[in-house]
Structures are given as structure tokens and as C-alpha cells.
Amino acid sequence: MRRITFLFILLLSMTAAAQHAPYFRNALTNMMVYHIEDEFGYNVYEIFKDLPALEKFDNHDISLRVIDNSKVKNVKGKDSGFHRQQYGGSMVLTNYEKQCNGQAMLELLNQAQVGKRMVAKWFDLQGRNAQDAHFSTNLIERRSDYNVSIEDAEMARYTVEGVNVMQAMSEELIEHSFVLVSDMTYITAEDRAEAAKATLNVLGGIFDALTGKNYGERAAQLAGDIADSFTGFKVWTHSYLFQLVWNDSIANIFYDKYYTETPNPERIQAFLADKSSFKLVYLGEESAVYEKTQKKDKYTRTGLLELITRRSIDNNIAKLQSEYEPFRIKTPISAVEYDNKGKLKGYRALVGQKEGVSETRSYEVLETRIEKGKITYKRIATLKPIANQIWDNRFNALMENDTDVATEGTLFKLVGSPLKPIMAGMLIREM
């Protein structure tokens, strides 16, 4: 009964607010591993906590955003902290080390009740204490503005099938909740430059000894001066992806035992005491190396560190989206474009290099369907990005490219014949 009441309230808000086709955004809780022993560990922490939210996700950050590596044991309990790359040696973790890290993080996140914290945020748990605390649908209502057409909302008010549709939509919103934990290792360009200068000085001395001249010394000094004028970082980033477990049985437990829109200490205390119902599952890991070196007059060290931190995370998100279908973003076509003669130029969508768009990748145009109370997607066409028309939407791209002009969105071309006409508002997803 409580679940039906919740859905009815949600439907009324959707009917008033929603105006366009279903568009599901994944909710992302973004976290990092903090290494206090690193020279720039605190700087990375400061930058990470102030980074703007990732645009293609609903921001689902919770109070726990940083994992202190010094307080962590891996799953075997033998080593302190997560396995990570070592400076100077091999920078690649073995599959066993990655799996150990993923399982250790999963155990830590579940012990910290991260899944329950995410559910509490979805249902906007409010109140100063258990005596006056209650849930609300405010956040789900706001995020549902993306997710239902006004026709579906009208249908939902008057039909059993409509209630099933709205239930499917609200459940899919919560089901597509993810946690991303990024572990970063840095080495500075200055560190590498010092090593290079030492090598050059040794080689220069050998060259001078062989020739009786000081050419090698002058060349080494010149190379050292050039190295000193640059700053930069090389970063190895491992990103671990987790998903909130949310299905009909877990939803029924929440609605039947805990959900209340008015203060109810018994229900709230029971929710807070539940340590087994709301869990995360480990999906997998992706890693990447990102390097950036610039003249010191263009970037400060902090600015460059911010750029690299954000881009390294973006790179791994793009890889994870290619690997794990539930994590892939669905983006609406923003415009169908024609030239001045009325010939079709292509279809524009607000995705680009940050999401890993490249000429080698293919995208499907999706038709959204409701079948037996479940949301399904059917491919009606295939698109490819057009060369030189891929949007550079990476963090700080305008500054890096020294331009004030940017065309938003990537232009896609049709591959083959569509099953139905393609219109603005239809969704595309990487295949």
C-alpha cells in the first residue's frame, strides 16, 4: 500500500513537470583513494573534492568521498593499503592485484553502508534525528523530469498499466546508481627532468673526455635549461566501478518496512539498523596513463594537476562505459542538421572526446518501448561520428586549444537505412 501511495504522489509530480521522451541518466557517486604518503596527495584531495560534477550523470555524491589508504587492508590482510603502481618500476597492476583491490574496496564500501547512504539520498532522508526524520520523493521527482513523456504520465494516472510504467521508470532510475573509486599515482615532469639532466651531465662528461672539448657540458646545460622551463605530471589512474543492487525484492523491503513521509521513529530506526539489504556489487576496473607537460607560463602546477586529475578520470569512465552496458550513457539527439540546399548533413548530440567518441566507434539510435511494465530499447538505426566533427568537450579544452569558439556537440552520419525516421529527441548509445 505504501508503495502505491508513493507511486501516486510521484505520478502527480511527473504529470505537472515532464515534457519530453524518456531519457535515463545514470547516478554517479564519485570517490577517490587518498595517499597521505604522496608528495601531492593532499593537493589531489583538495582538487578532487572541488571538481565540478560530471555533466552526463546525476550527481549522487554522499558525505563519504575519500578513502584513506593508510587505514585499509587488502582482502588477504597481509599488506597495508591497496595494491598500487611503484615509481620507477612496472606501472601496470596484475589482474590478481586489480581483483584484490576491487574486492577490498567492495568490502570497505559495504562496511561503510555506502549502498544505504545512496538509497537515503535517493529518498531524501531528512530530519535532525530519528524522532523527526522522514523520507520524500523530491529528488526522484526532479530527476524524473528527464524520464517520462506527458502522455505516459497522463496514462499512468488512470490505468493499471500506467502505474506499472511509472513504477518501472522510478525503479530504473535507482537501479542505475553507480560508485566510481579512482586511485591515482603521479610522477612530476620535474622529477623526470632531474633524472634526465643527471644522465646528460654524465654523457656530456664522457663526450668531453673523448674529444677534449666542452661541447657535451654546454649541450647538457642547454637541455637542463629547457627542462627547467616546463612543468607537468604523468598519472596512472585505476578506476573501480560498483553498482547499487536494487530490484523488486529490495524495493519491496524498503517501501513496506521503512518508507514514511511523516516522522516515524520506528521505521527510520529500523532502516538505519538494516545492515544487509542495501549493498553494492563490483563490476570491474579500467586503467589508463595520462601525461601532460606544459611551459610554466601557461599553467600553474595546481592548474595542471586539476586538468590531469579530471581528464584521467574521464578517460577511465569512457572505457568503463564501453565495457559495461548498464553504465553506458544514453544521449538525446539535439538537432537534425541540413545544408543550405536542404541536404541532410547529419545528427548532432552533446557527446564528444570526453566520452570517448571517435571515428572508430558506432552508435545506435534507440526507440524506447514499454512492454509488460518494463522499459526496453530497440535499435532503429546506426550512426558513426563524422571526421573532424567530433566535439572536444574535455575539461579545460578551450584554454588548452587557445580558442574562444567551440561548436557544441558531435555530428554523426547515418550508416545504412533507418527502420524509422530519426528525429531530435531520440536517444543514441554507443554500441
CSV table of C-alpha atoms in Angstrom, one decimal:
chain,number,residue,atom,x,y,z
A,1,MET,CA,0.0,0.0,0.0
A,2,ARG,CA,2.8,2.4,0.9
A,3,ARG,CA,4.5,1.7,-2.5
A,4,ILE,CA,1.2,2.5,-4.3
A,5,THR,CA,0.9,5.8,-2.4
A,6,PHE,CA,4.5,6.7,-3.2
A,7,LEU,CA,3.9,6.0,-6.9
A,8,PHE,CA,0.7,8.0,-7.0
A,9,ILE,CA,2.5,11.1,-5.5
A,10,LEU,CA,5.3,10.6,-7.9
A,11,LEU,CA,2.9,10.4,-10.9
A,12,LEU,CA,1.2,13.7,-10.0
A,13,SER,CA,4.6,15.5,-10.0
A,14,MET,CA,5.6,13.9,-13.2
A,15,THR,CA,2.4,14.9,-14.9
A,16,ALA,CA,3.0,18.5,-14.0
A,17,ALA,CA,6.6,18.7,-14.9
A,18,ALA,CA,7.6,16.2,-17.6
A,19,GLN,CA,7.5,17.3,-21.2
A,20,HIS,CA,9.7,15.0,-23.3
A,21,ALA,CA,10.7,11.5,-24.1
A,22,PRO,CA,12.2,9.1,-21.6
A,23,TYR,CA,15.9,9.9,-21.0
A,24,PHE,CA,17.6,8.0,-18.2
A,25,ARG,CA,20.7,9.5,-16.7
A,26,ASN,CA,22.9,7.3,-14.6
A,27,ALA,CA,23.5,8.4,-11.0
A,28,LEU,CA,27.2,8.5,-10.0
A,29,THR,CA,28.8,8.6,-6.6
A,30,ASN,CA,32.4,9.7,-7.3
A,31,MET,CA,35.2,8.8,-4.8
A,32,MET,CA,39.0,8.6,-4.6
A,33,VAL,CA,41.7,6.9,-2.7
A,34,TYR,CA,43.9,9.3,-0.7
A,35,HIS,CA,47.6,8.5,-0.3
A,36,ILE,CA,48.9,10.7,2.5
A,37,GLU,CA,52.4,9.5,1.7
A,38,ASP,CA,52.4,11.0,-1.7
A,39,GLU,CA,54.1,14.4,-2.3
A,40,PHE,CA,51.0,15.7,-4.0
A,41,GLY,CA,48.5,13.5,-2.1
A,42,TYR,CA,46.8,16.4,-0.3
A,43,ASN,CA,46.8,18.6,-3.4
A,44,VAL,CA,45.0,15.9,-5.3
A,45,TYR,CA,42.5,15.5,-2.4
A,46,GLU,CA,41.8,19.3,-2.4
A,47,ILE,CA,41.4,19.3,-6.2
A,48,PHE,CA,39.2,16.2,-6.3
A,49,LYS,CA,36.7,17.5,-3.6
A,50,ASP,CA,36.2,20.7,-5.5
A,51,LEU,CA,35.9,19.3,-9.0
A,52,PRO,CA,32.6,20.2,-10.7
A,53,ALA,CA,30.1,17.3,-11.2
A,54,LEU,CA,30.3,15.2,-14.3
A,55,GLU,CA,27.7,16.7,-16.7
A,56,LYS,CA,26.3,13.4,-18.2
A,57,PHE,CA,25.5,11.9,-14.7
A,58,ASP,CA,23.2,12.8,-11.9
A,59,ASN,CA,25.4,13.9,-9.1
A,60,HIS,CA,24.9,11.3,-6.3
A,61,ASP,CA,27.8,12.1,-4.1
A,62,ILE,CA,27.5,11.3,-0.4
A,63,SER,CA,29.4,12.6,2.6
A,64,LEU,CA,32.0,9.8,2.2
A,65,ARG,CA,34.1,10.8,-0.8
A,66,VAL,CA,37.7,9.9,0.2
A,67,ILE,CA,39.1,6.6,1.2
A,68,ASP,CA,42.3,6.9,3.4
A,69,ASN,CA,44.7,4.3,2.0
A,70,SER,CA,46.6,4.1,5.3
A,71,LYS,CA,43.5,2.7,7.0
A,72,VAL,CA,42.9,-0.1,4.5
A,73,LYS,CA,44.0,-3.7,4.4
A,74,ASN,CA,43.7,-5.8,1.2
A,75,VAL,CA,41.5,-8.8,1.2
A,76,LYS,CA,44.4,-11.1,2.2
A,77,GLY,CA,45.1,-8.9,5.2
A,78,LYS,CA,48.8,-9.1,4.7
A,79,ASP,CA,49.6,-5.7,3.1
A,80,SER,CA,48.6,-2.3,4.3
A,81,GLY,CA,46.5,-0.4,1.7
A,82,PHE,CA,45.6,-1.2,-1.8
A,83,HIS,CA,48.0,-2.6,-4.4
A,84,ARG,CA,49.3,0.3,-6.5
A,85,GLN,CA,52.0,1.1,-9.0
A,86,GLN,CA,55.5,1.7,-7.9
A,87,TYR,CA,57.6,4.7,-9.1
A,88,GLY,CA,60.4,3.7,-11.5
A,89,GLY,CA,59.3,0.1,-11.9
A,90,SER,CA,56.4,-1.6,-13.7
A,91,MET,CA,53.4,0.7,-13.7
A,92,VAL,CA,50.9,-2.0,-14.5
A,93,LEU,CA,49.0,-3.9,-11.9
A,94,THR,CA,48.5,-7.6,-12.4
A,95,ASN,CA,44.9,-9.0,-12.8
A,96,TYR,CA,45.3,-10.6,-9.4
A,97,GLU,CA,46.2,-7.2,-7.8
A,98,LYS,CA,43.3,-5.5,-9.6
A,99,GLN,CA,40.9,-8.1,-8.3
A,100,CYS,CA,42.3,-7.8,-4.8
A,101,ASN,CA,41.8,-4.1,-4.9
A,102,GLY,CA,38.2,-4.4,-6.3
A,103,GLN,CA,37.2,-6.9,-3.6
A,104,ALA,CA,38.9,-4.9,-0.8
A,105,MET,CA,37.1,-1.7,-1.9
A,106,LEU,CA,33.8,-3.6,-2.2
A,107,GLU,CA,34.2,-4.9,1.4
A,108,LEU,CA,35.1,-1.4,2.6
A,109,LEU,CA,32.2,0.3,0.9
A,110,ASN,CA,29.7,-2.2,2.1
A,111,GLN,CA,31.1,-2.0,5.7
A,112,ALA,CA,30.6,1.8,5.4
A,113,GLN,CA,27.0,1.3,4.4
A,114,VAL,CA,27.5,3.2,1.1
A,115,GLY,CA,24.6,1.4,-0.5
A,116,LYS,CA,22.2,2.5,2.3
A,117,ARG,CA,23.6,6.1,2.1
A,118,MET,CA,22.8,6.1,-1.6
A,119,VAL,CA,19.2,4.9,-1.0
A,120,ALA,CA,18.8,7.5,1.7
A,121,LYS,CA,19.9,10.2,-0.7
A,122,TRP,CA,17.5,8.9,-3.4
A,123,PHE,CA,14.6,9.2,-1.0
A,124,ASP,CA,15.8,12.5,0.5
A,125,LEU,CA,16.1,11.3,4.1
A,126,GLN,CA,15.5,14.5,6.2
A,127,GLY,CA,15.4,15.3,9.9
A,128,ARG,CA,17.8,16.2,12.7
A,129,ASN,CA,17.3,12.8,14.4
A,130,ALA,CA,15.3,9.6,14.2
A,131,GLN,CA,12.4,11.3,16.0
A,132,ASP,CA,11.6,13.8,13.3
A,133,ALA,CA,13.2,12.1,10.3
A,134,HIS,CA,11.2,11.1,7.2
A,135,PHE,CA,11.6,10.4,3.5
A,136,SER,CA,10.4,12.3,0.5
A,137,THR,CA,10.2,11.9,-3.3
A,138,ASN,CA,11.7,15.3,-4.1
A,139,LEU,CA,14.9,14.1,-5.7
A,140,ILE,CA,13.2,11.4,-7.7
A,141,GLU,CA,10.6,13.9,-8.9
A,142,ARG,CA,13.3,16.3,-10.1
A,143,ARG,CA,15.3,13.6,-11.8
A,144,SER,CA,12.2,12.1,-13.4
A,145,ASP,CA,11.8,15.4,-15.4
A,146,TYR,CA,14.1,13.7,-17.8
A,147,ASN,CA,12.4,10.4,-17.8
A,148,VAL,CA,8.8,10.4,-18.8
A,149,SER,CA,6.6,11.9,-21.5
A,150,ILE,CA,3.5,13.8,-20.6
A,151,GLU,CA,1.4,11.2,-22.4
A,152,ASP,CA,2.8,8.4,-20.3
A,153,ALA,CA,2.2,10.4,-17.1
A,154,GLU,CA,-1.4,11.1,-18.1
A,155,MET,CA,-1.9,7.4,-18.9
A,156,ALA,CA,-0.3,6.5,-15.5
A,157,ARG,CA,-2.9,8.5,-13.6
A,158,TYR,CA,-5.8,6.4,-14.9
A,159,THR,CA,-4.6,2.9,-15.8
A,160,VAL,CA,-3.1,-0.1,-14.1
A,161,GLU,CA,-0.6,-0.4,-17.0
A,162,GLY,CA,0.3,3.2,-16.5
A,163,VAL,CA,1.1,2.6,-12.8
A,164,ASN,CA,3.4,-0.3,-13.9
A,165,VAL,CA,5.1,2.1,-16.4
A,166,MET,CA,5.8,4.7,-13.8
A,167,GLN,CA,7.0,2.0,-11.3
A,168,ALA,CA,9.4,0.7,-14.0
A,169,MET,CA,10.7,4.2,-14.6
A,170,SER,CA,11.3,5.1,-11.0
A,171,GLU,CA,12.9,1.7,-10.4
A,172,GLU,CA,15.2,2.1,-13.4
A,173,LEU,CA,16.4,5.4,-12.1
A,174,ILE,CA,17.5,3.9,-8.8
A,175,GLU,CA,18.9,0.7,-10.3
A,176,HIS,CA,21.2,2.8,-12.5
A,177,SER,CA,23.2,4.1,-9.5
A,178,PHE,CA,27.0,3.6,-9.6
A,179,VAL,CA,30.0,4.2,-7.4
A,180,LEU,CA,33.4,5.1,-9.1
A,181,VAL,CA,36.5,4.9,-6.9
A,182,SER,CA,39.7,6.3,-8.6
A,183,ASP,CA,43.2,5.5,-7.3
A,184,MET,CA,45.9,7.8,-8.8
A,185,THR,CA,49.7,7.6,-8.9
A,186,TYR,CA,51.7,10.7,-10.0
A,187,ILE,CA,55.2,11.4,-11.1
A,188,THR,CA,56.2,15.0,-11.9
A,189,ALA,CA,57.9,16.2,-15.1
A,190,GLU,CA,60.5,17.9,-12.8
A,191,ASP,CA,61.4,14.6,-11.2
A,192,ARG,CA,62.0,13.1,-14.7
A,193,ALA,CA,63.8,16.2,-15.8
A,194,GLU,CA,66.3,15.9,-12.9
A,195,ALA,CA,66.9,12.3,-13.9
A,196,ALA,CA,67.4,13.4,-17.5
A,197,LYS,CA,69.8,16.2,-16.5
A,198,ALA,CA,71.9,13.8,-14.4
A,199,THR,CA,72.1,11.5,-17.4
A,200,LEU,CA,73.0,14.3,-19.8
A,201,ASN,CA,75.7,15.5,-17.4
A,202,VAL,CA,77.3,12.0,-17.3
A,203,LEU,CA,77.1,11.7,-21.1
A,204,GLY,CA,78.5,15.2,-21.5
A,205,GLY,CA,81.5,14.4,-19.3
A,206,ILE,CA,82.2,11.2,-21.3
A,207,PHE,CA,81.9,13.2,-24.6
A,208,ASP,CA,84.3,15.9,-23.3
A,209,ALA,CA,86.8,13.3,-22.2
A,210,LEU,CA,86.8,11.7,-25.6
A,211,THR,CA,87.0,15.0,-27.6
A,212,GLY,CA,89.0,17.2,-25.2
A,213,LYS,CA,86.3,19.9,-25.6
A,214,ASN,CA,83.3,21.0,-23.5
A,215,TYR,CA,80.6,20.6,-26.2
A,216,GLY,CA,78.9,17.9,-24.1
A,217,GLU,CA,78.8,20.1,-21.0
A,218,ARG,CA,77.2,23.0,-22.9
A,219,ALA,CA,74.6,20.7,-24.5
A,220,ALA,CA,73.7,19.2,-21.1
A,221,GLN,CA,73.3,22.7,-19.7
A,222,LEU,CA,71.1,23.8,-22.6
A,223,ALA,CA,69.0,20.6,-22.2
A,224,GLY,CA,68.7,21.3,-18.5
A,225,ASP,CA,67.6,24.9,-19.0
A,226,ILE,CA,64.9,23.7,-21.4
A,227,ALA,CA,63.7,21.0,-19.0
A,228,ASP,CA,63.5,23.6,-16.2
A,229,SER,CA,61.1,25.7,-18.2
A,230,PHE,CA,58.4,23.0,-18.3
A,231,THR,CA,56.1,21.6,-15.7
A,232,GLY,CA,53.9,18.6,-15.9
A,233,PHE,CA,52.7,15.3,-14.5
A,234,LYS,CA,52.3,11.7,-15.6
A,235,VAL,CA,49.4,9.9,-13.9
A,236,TRP,CA,48.5,6.3,-13.7
A,237,THR,CA,44.8,6.0,-12.8
A,238,HIS,CA,42.9,2.9,-11.8
A,239,SER,CA,39.1,3.3,-11.6
A,240,TYR,CA,36.9,0.7,-9.9
A,241,LEU,CA,33.2,0.6,-10.7
A,242,PHE,CA,30.4,-0.6,-8.4
A,243,GLN,CA,26.6,-0.7,-8.8
A,244,LEU,CA,23.9,-0.4,-6.3
A,245,VAL,CA,21.8,-3.6,-6.0
A,246,TRP,CA,18.2,-2.5,-6.4
A,247,ASN,CA,15.5,-4.9,-7.6
A,248,ASP,CA,11.8,-5.7,-6.8
A,249,SER,CA,12.5,-7.6,-3.7
A,250,ILE,CA,14.8,-4.9,-2.2
A,251,ALA,CA,12.4,-2.2,-3.3
A,252,ASN,CA,9.5,-4.0,-1.5
A,253,ILE,CA,11.6,-4.3,1.7
A,254,PHE,CA,12.2,-0.5,1.6
A,255,TYR,CA,8.6,0.5,0.8
A,256,ASP,CA,7.0,-2.0,3.2
A,257,LYS,CA,9.3,-1.6,6.2
A,258,TYR,CA,10.9,1.8,6.0
A,259,TYR,CA,9.4,4.3,3.7
A,260,THR,CA,7.5,7.1,5.5
A,261,GLU,CA,6.7,10.7,4.5
A,262,THR,CA,5.9,11.7,8.1
A,263,PRO,CA,8.1,11.4,11.2
A,264,ASN,CA,8.0,7.7,12.2
A,265,PRO,CA,10.9,6.8,14.6
A,266,GLU,CA,10.3,3.1,14.4
A,267,ARG,CA,10.6,2.9,10.6
A,268,ILE,CA,13.6,5.3,10.5
A,269,GLN,CA,15.4,3.4,13.2
A,270,ALA,CA,14.7,0.1,11.5
A,271,PHE,CA,16.1,1.5,8.3
A,272,LEU,CA,19.3,2.7,10.0
A,273,ALA,CA,19.7,-0.6,11.7
A,274,ASP,CA,19.4,-2.6,8.5
A,275,LYS,CA,23.0,-3.6,7.5
A,276,SER,CA,22.2,-6.3,5.0
A,277,SER,CA,19.5,-5.1,2.5
A,278,PHE,CA,21.4,-2.3,0.6
A,279,LYS,CA,24.6,-3.5,-1.0
A,280,LEU,CA,26.9,-2.7,-3.8
A,281,VAL,CA,28.2,-5.2,-6.4
A,282,TYR,CA,31.7,-4.9,-8.0
A,283,LEU,CA,31.6,-4.6,-11.8
A,284,GLY,CA,35.2,-4.1,-12.8
A,285,GLU,CA,38.2,-1.9,-13.3
A,286,GLU,CA,39.8,0.2,-16.0
A,287,SER,CA,43.2,1.9,-16.0
A,288,ALA,CA,44.9,4.5,-18.2
A,289,VAL,CA,48.1,6.6,-18.3
A,290,TYR,CA,47.7,10.3,-18.9
A,291,GLU,CA,50.6,12.7,-19.3
A,292,LYS,CA,50.7,16.4,-19.7
A,293,THR,CA,53.7,18.7,-19.9
A,294,GLN,CA,53.4,22.5,-20.5
A,295,LYS,CA,55.5,25.6,-20.3
A,296,LYS,CA,55.4,27.0,-16.8
A,297,ASP,CA,54.0,30.3,-18.0
A,298,LYS,CA,50.8,28.6,-19.3
A,299,TYR,CA,49.8,26.5,-16.3
A,300,THR,CA,50.4,26.6,-12.6
A,301,ARG,CA,51.2,23.2,-11.0
A,302,THR,CA,47.8,23.2,-9.3
A,303,GLY,CA,46.0,24.1,-12.6
A,304,LEU,CA,47.8,21.4,-14.5
A,305,LEU,CA,47.2,18.8,-11.7
A,306,GLU,CA,43.5,19.7,-11.8
A,307,LEU,CA,43.4,19.2,-15.6
A,308,ILE,CA,45.1,15.9,-15.4
A,309,THR,CA,43.1,14.6,-12.5
A,310,ARG,CA,39.8,15.4,-14.2
A,311,ARG,CA,40.9,14.0,-17.6
A,312,SER,CA,42.3,10.8,-16.3
A,313,ILE,CA,39.0,10.1,-14.5
A,314,ASP,CA,37.1,11.0,-17.7
A,315,ASN,CA,39.3,8.6,-19.8
A,316,ASN,CA,38.5,5.7,-17.5
A,317,ILE,CA,34.8,6.5,-17.4
A,318,ALA,CA,34.8,6.3,-21.2
A,319,LYS,CA,36.5,2.9,-21.1
A,320,LEU,CA,34.1,1.6,-18.4
A,321,GLN,CA,31.1,2.7,-20.5
A,322,SER,CA,32.4,0.7,-23.5
A,323,GLU,CA,32.9,-2.4,-21.3
A,324,TYR,CA,29.7,-2.3,-19.1
A,325,GLU,CA,26.4,-1.7,-20.9
A,326,PRO,CA,24.4,-0.7,-17.8
A,327,PHE,CA,26.9,2.1,-17.3
A,328,ARG,CA,26.7,3.5,-20.8
A,329,ILE,CA,25.1,6.9,-21.2
A,330,LYS,CA,22.1,7.4,-23.4
A,331,THR,CA,22.1,10.9,-25.0
A,332,PRO,CA,19.3,12.6,-26.9
A,333,ILE,CA,19.9,13.8,-30.5
A,334,SER,CA,19.9,17.6,-30.1
A,335,ALA,CA,19.4,18.5,-33.7
A,336,VAL,CA,18.9,17.2,-37.2
A,337,GLU,CA,21.1,19.4,-39.5
A,338,TYR,CA,20.7,20.2,-43.2
A,339,ASP,CA,22.9,22.3,-45.5
A,340,ASN,CA,21.6,25.4,-47.4
A,341,LYS,CA,20.3,23.2,-50.2
A,342,GLY,CA,18.2,21.1,-47.8
A,343,LYS,CA,20.5,18.1,-48.0
A,344,LEU,CA,20.9,16.1,-44.7
A,345,LYS,CA,24.3,16.9,-43.1
A,346,GLY,CA,23.9,14.7,-40.0
A,347,TYR,CA,22.6,14.3,-36.5
A,348,ARG,CA,24.1,16.3,-33.6
A,349,ALA,CA,24.4,15.1,-30.0
A,350,LEU,CA,26.1,16.6,-26.9
A,351,VAL,CA,28.8,14.0,-26.5
A,352,GLY,CA,32.4,14.2,-27.5
A,353,GLN,CA,36.0,13.3,-26.8
A,354,LYS,CA,35.4,13.3,-23.0
A,355,GLU,CA,33.0,10.4,-23.5
A,356,GLY,CA,35.5,8.6,-25.8
A,357,VAL,CA,33.7,9.5,-29.1
A,358,SER,CA,36.0,8.6,-32.0
A,359,GLU,CA,35.6,7.8,-35.7
A,360,THR,CA,36.1,4.1,-35.0
A,361,ARG,CA,33.1,3.8,-32.8
A,362,SER,CA,29.5,3.1,-33.7
A,363,TYR,CA,26.3,4.3,-32.1
A,364,GLU,CA,22.7,3.0,-32.1
A,365,VAL,CA,19.6,5.1,-32.3
A,366,LEU,CA,17.1,3.7,-29.8
A,367,GLU,CA,13.3,3.6,-29.7
A,368,THR,CA,12.0,3.4,-26.2
A,369,ARG,CA,9.2,0.9,-25.5
A,370,ILE,CA,7.2,-0.1,-22.5
A,371,GLU,CA,6.5,-3.9,-22.6
A,372,LYS,CA,4.6,-5.6,-19.7
A,373,GLY,CA,5.6,-2.8,-17.3
A,374,LYS,CA,9.3,-2.9,-18.3
A,375,ILE,CA,11.3,-0.4,-20.3
A,376,THR,CA,13.1,-1.8,-23.3
A,377,TYR,CA,15.1,-0.2,-26.1
A,378,LYS,CA,15.0,-1.2,-29.8
A,379,ARG,CA,17.7,-0.2,-32.3
A,380,ILE,CA,16.2,1.6,-35.3
A,381,ALA,CA,19.4,3.0,-36.9
A,382,THR,CA,23.2,3.1,-36.7
A,383,LEU,CA,25.4,6.2,-36.6
A,384,LYS,CA,29.1,7.0,-36.9
A,385,PRO,CA,30.9,10.2,-35.9
A,386,ILE,CA,32.0,12.4,-38.8
A,387,ALA,CA,35.7,13.0,-39.1
A,388,ASN,CA,36.8,16.5,-37.9
A,389,GLN,CA,33.3,17.0,-36.4
A,390,ILE,CA,33.9,15.4,-33.0
A,391,TRP,CA,33.4,17.8,-30.1
A,392,ASP,CA,36.4,18.5,-27.9
A,393,ASN,CA,34.5,18.8,-24.6
A,394,ARG,CA,37.3,17.6,-22.4
A,395,PHE,CA,37.9,19.5,-19.2
A,396,ASN,CA,39.5,22.9,-19.9
A,397,ALA,CA,39.7,22.2,-23.7
A,398,LEU,CA,39.1,25.9,-24.7
A,399,MET,CA,42.1,27.1,-22.7
A,400,GLU,CA,44.3,24.3,-24.0
A,401,ASN,CA,43.4,24.9,-27.6
A,402,ASP,CA,43.7,28.7,-27.3
A,403,THR,CA,40.3,29.4,-28.7
A,404,ASP,CA,37.2,31.2,-27.7
A,405,VAL,CA,34.9,29.4,-30.1
A,406,ALA,CA,33.5,26.0,-29.7
A,407,THR,CA,30.8,24.2,-31.6
A,408,GLU,CA,28.9,22.1,-29.1
A,409,GLY,CA,28.1,18.5,-29.9
A,410,THR,CA,29.4,15.9,-32.3
A,411,LEU,CA,27.9,15.5,-35.8
A,412,PHE,CA,27.0,11.9,-36.7
A,413,LYS,CA,26.3,10.3,-40.1
A,414,LEU,CA,23.8,7.6,-40.9
A,415,VAL,CA,25.1,4.1,-41.7
A,416,GLY,CA,22.7,2.1,-43.8
A,417,SER,CA,18.9,2.7,-43.8
A,418,PRO,CA,16.9,3.5,-40.7
A,419,LEU,CA,13.9,1.4,-39.7
A,420,LYS,CA,12.1,4.6,-38.8
A,421,PRO,CA,12.7,8.4,-39.4
A,422,ILE,CA,15.3,9.8,-37.0
A,423,MET,CA,14.2,12.9,-35.1
A,424,ALA,CA,15.6,15.2,-32.5
A,425,GLY,CA,15.0,13.9,-29.0
A,426,MET,CA,15.6,10.2,-29.9
A,427,LEU,CA,18.3,8.6,-27.8
A,428,ILE,CA,21.7,7.3,-29.0
A,429,ARG,CA,24.0,4.9,-27.2
A,430,GLU,CA,27.4,3.5,-28.0
A,431,MET,CA,27.3,0.0,-29.5
